[in-house]
C-alpha positions in Angstrom: -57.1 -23.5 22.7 -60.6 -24.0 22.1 -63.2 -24.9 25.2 -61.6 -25.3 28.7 -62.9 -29.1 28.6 -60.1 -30.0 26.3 -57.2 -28.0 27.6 -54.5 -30.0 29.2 -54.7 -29.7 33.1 -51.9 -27.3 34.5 -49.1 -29.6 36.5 -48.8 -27.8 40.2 -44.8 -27.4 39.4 -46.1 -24.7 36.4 -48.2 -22.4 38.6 -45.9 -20.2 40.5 -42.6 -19.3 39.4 -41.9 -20.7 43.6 -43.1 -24.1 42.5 -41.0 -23.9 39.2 -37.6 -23.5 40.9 -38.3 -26.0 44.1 -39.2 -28.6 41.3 -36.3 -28.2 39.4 -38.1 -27.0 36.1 -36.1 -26.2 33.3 -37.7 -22.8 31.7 -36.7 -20.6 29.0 -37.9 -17.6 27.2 -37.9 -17.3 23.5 -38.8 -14.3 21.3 -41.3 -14.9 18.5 -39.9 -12.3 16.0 -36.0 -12.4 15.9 -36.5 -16.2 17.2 -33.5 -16.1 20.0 -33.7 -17.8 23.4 -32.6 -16.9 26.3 -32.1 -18.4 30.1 -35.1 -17.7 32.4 -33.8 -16.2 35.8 -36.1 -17.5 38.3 -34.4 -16.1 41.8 -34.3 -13.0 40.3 -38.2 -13.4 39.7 -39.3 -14.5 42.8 -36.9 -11.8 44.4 -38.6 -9.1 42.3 -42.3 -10.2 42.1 -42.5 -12.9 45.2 -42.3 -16.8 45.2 -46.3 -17.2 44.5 -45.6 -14.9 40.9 -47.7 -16.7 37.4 -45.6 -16.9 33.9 -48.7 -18.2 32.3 -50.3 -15.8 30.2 -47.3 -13.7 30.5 -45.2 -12.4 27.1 -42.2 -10.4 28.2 -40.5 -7.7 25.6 -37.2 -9.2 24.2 -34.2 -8.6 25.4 -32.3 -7.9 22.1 -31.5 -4.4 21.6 -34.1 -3.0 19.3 -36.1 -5.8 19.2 -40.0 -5.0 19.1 -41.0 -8.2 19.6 -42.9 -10.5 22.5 -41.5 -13.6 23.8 -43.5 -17.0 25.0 -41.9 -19.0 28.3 -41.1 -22.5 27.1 -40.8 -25.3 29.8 -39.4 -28.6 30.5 -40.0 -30.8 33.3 -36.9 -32.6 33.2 -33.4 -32.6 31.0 -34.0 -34.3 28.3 -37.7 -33.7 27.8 -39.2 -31.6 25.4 -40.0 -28.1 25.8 -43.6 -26.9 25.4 -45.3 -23.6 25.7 -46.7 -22.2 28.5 -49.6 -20.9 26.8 -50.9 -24.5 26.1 -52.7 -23.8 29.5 -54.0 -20.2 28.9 -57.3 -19.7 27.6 -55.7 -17.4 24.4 
């Protein structure tokens, strides 16, 4: 996203996958090559890699049986509000 003076600053409720679930954030998973979405389990992150665990920067491997492809974390700070990219506040 260009220089780090114009990227958009992070909200607190985005930085650890803890935050994400006390704040209610609505966050889904979706693959960039066969385009499917899936639910984001957050309990069963913070179970497996702790509460203080980062989605940013992170591309999982789909979930769709022989799949090859990468998928982006999409998030929404309420129902009814848009979902964005993670990524918008990486440096990639």
């Amino acid at each position: 996203m260009g220089s780090s003076k114009h990227k958009p600053i992070l909200p607190k409720a985005y930085q650890t996958v803890g935050n994400m679930r006390l704040e209610g954030i609505q966050i889904k998973a979706w693959c960039t090559k066969c385009q499917l979405v899936f639910k984001v389990d957050l309990v069963a992150i913070i179970l497996r890699k702790g509460p203080d665990y980062s989605l940013l920067g992170k591309h999982p491997p789909c979930r769709i049986y022989e799949c090859d492809g990468r998928c982006n974390f999409l998030v929404s700070a309420s129902e009814g509000t848009p979902m964005v990219t993670l990524d918008r506040w990486t440096d990639d």
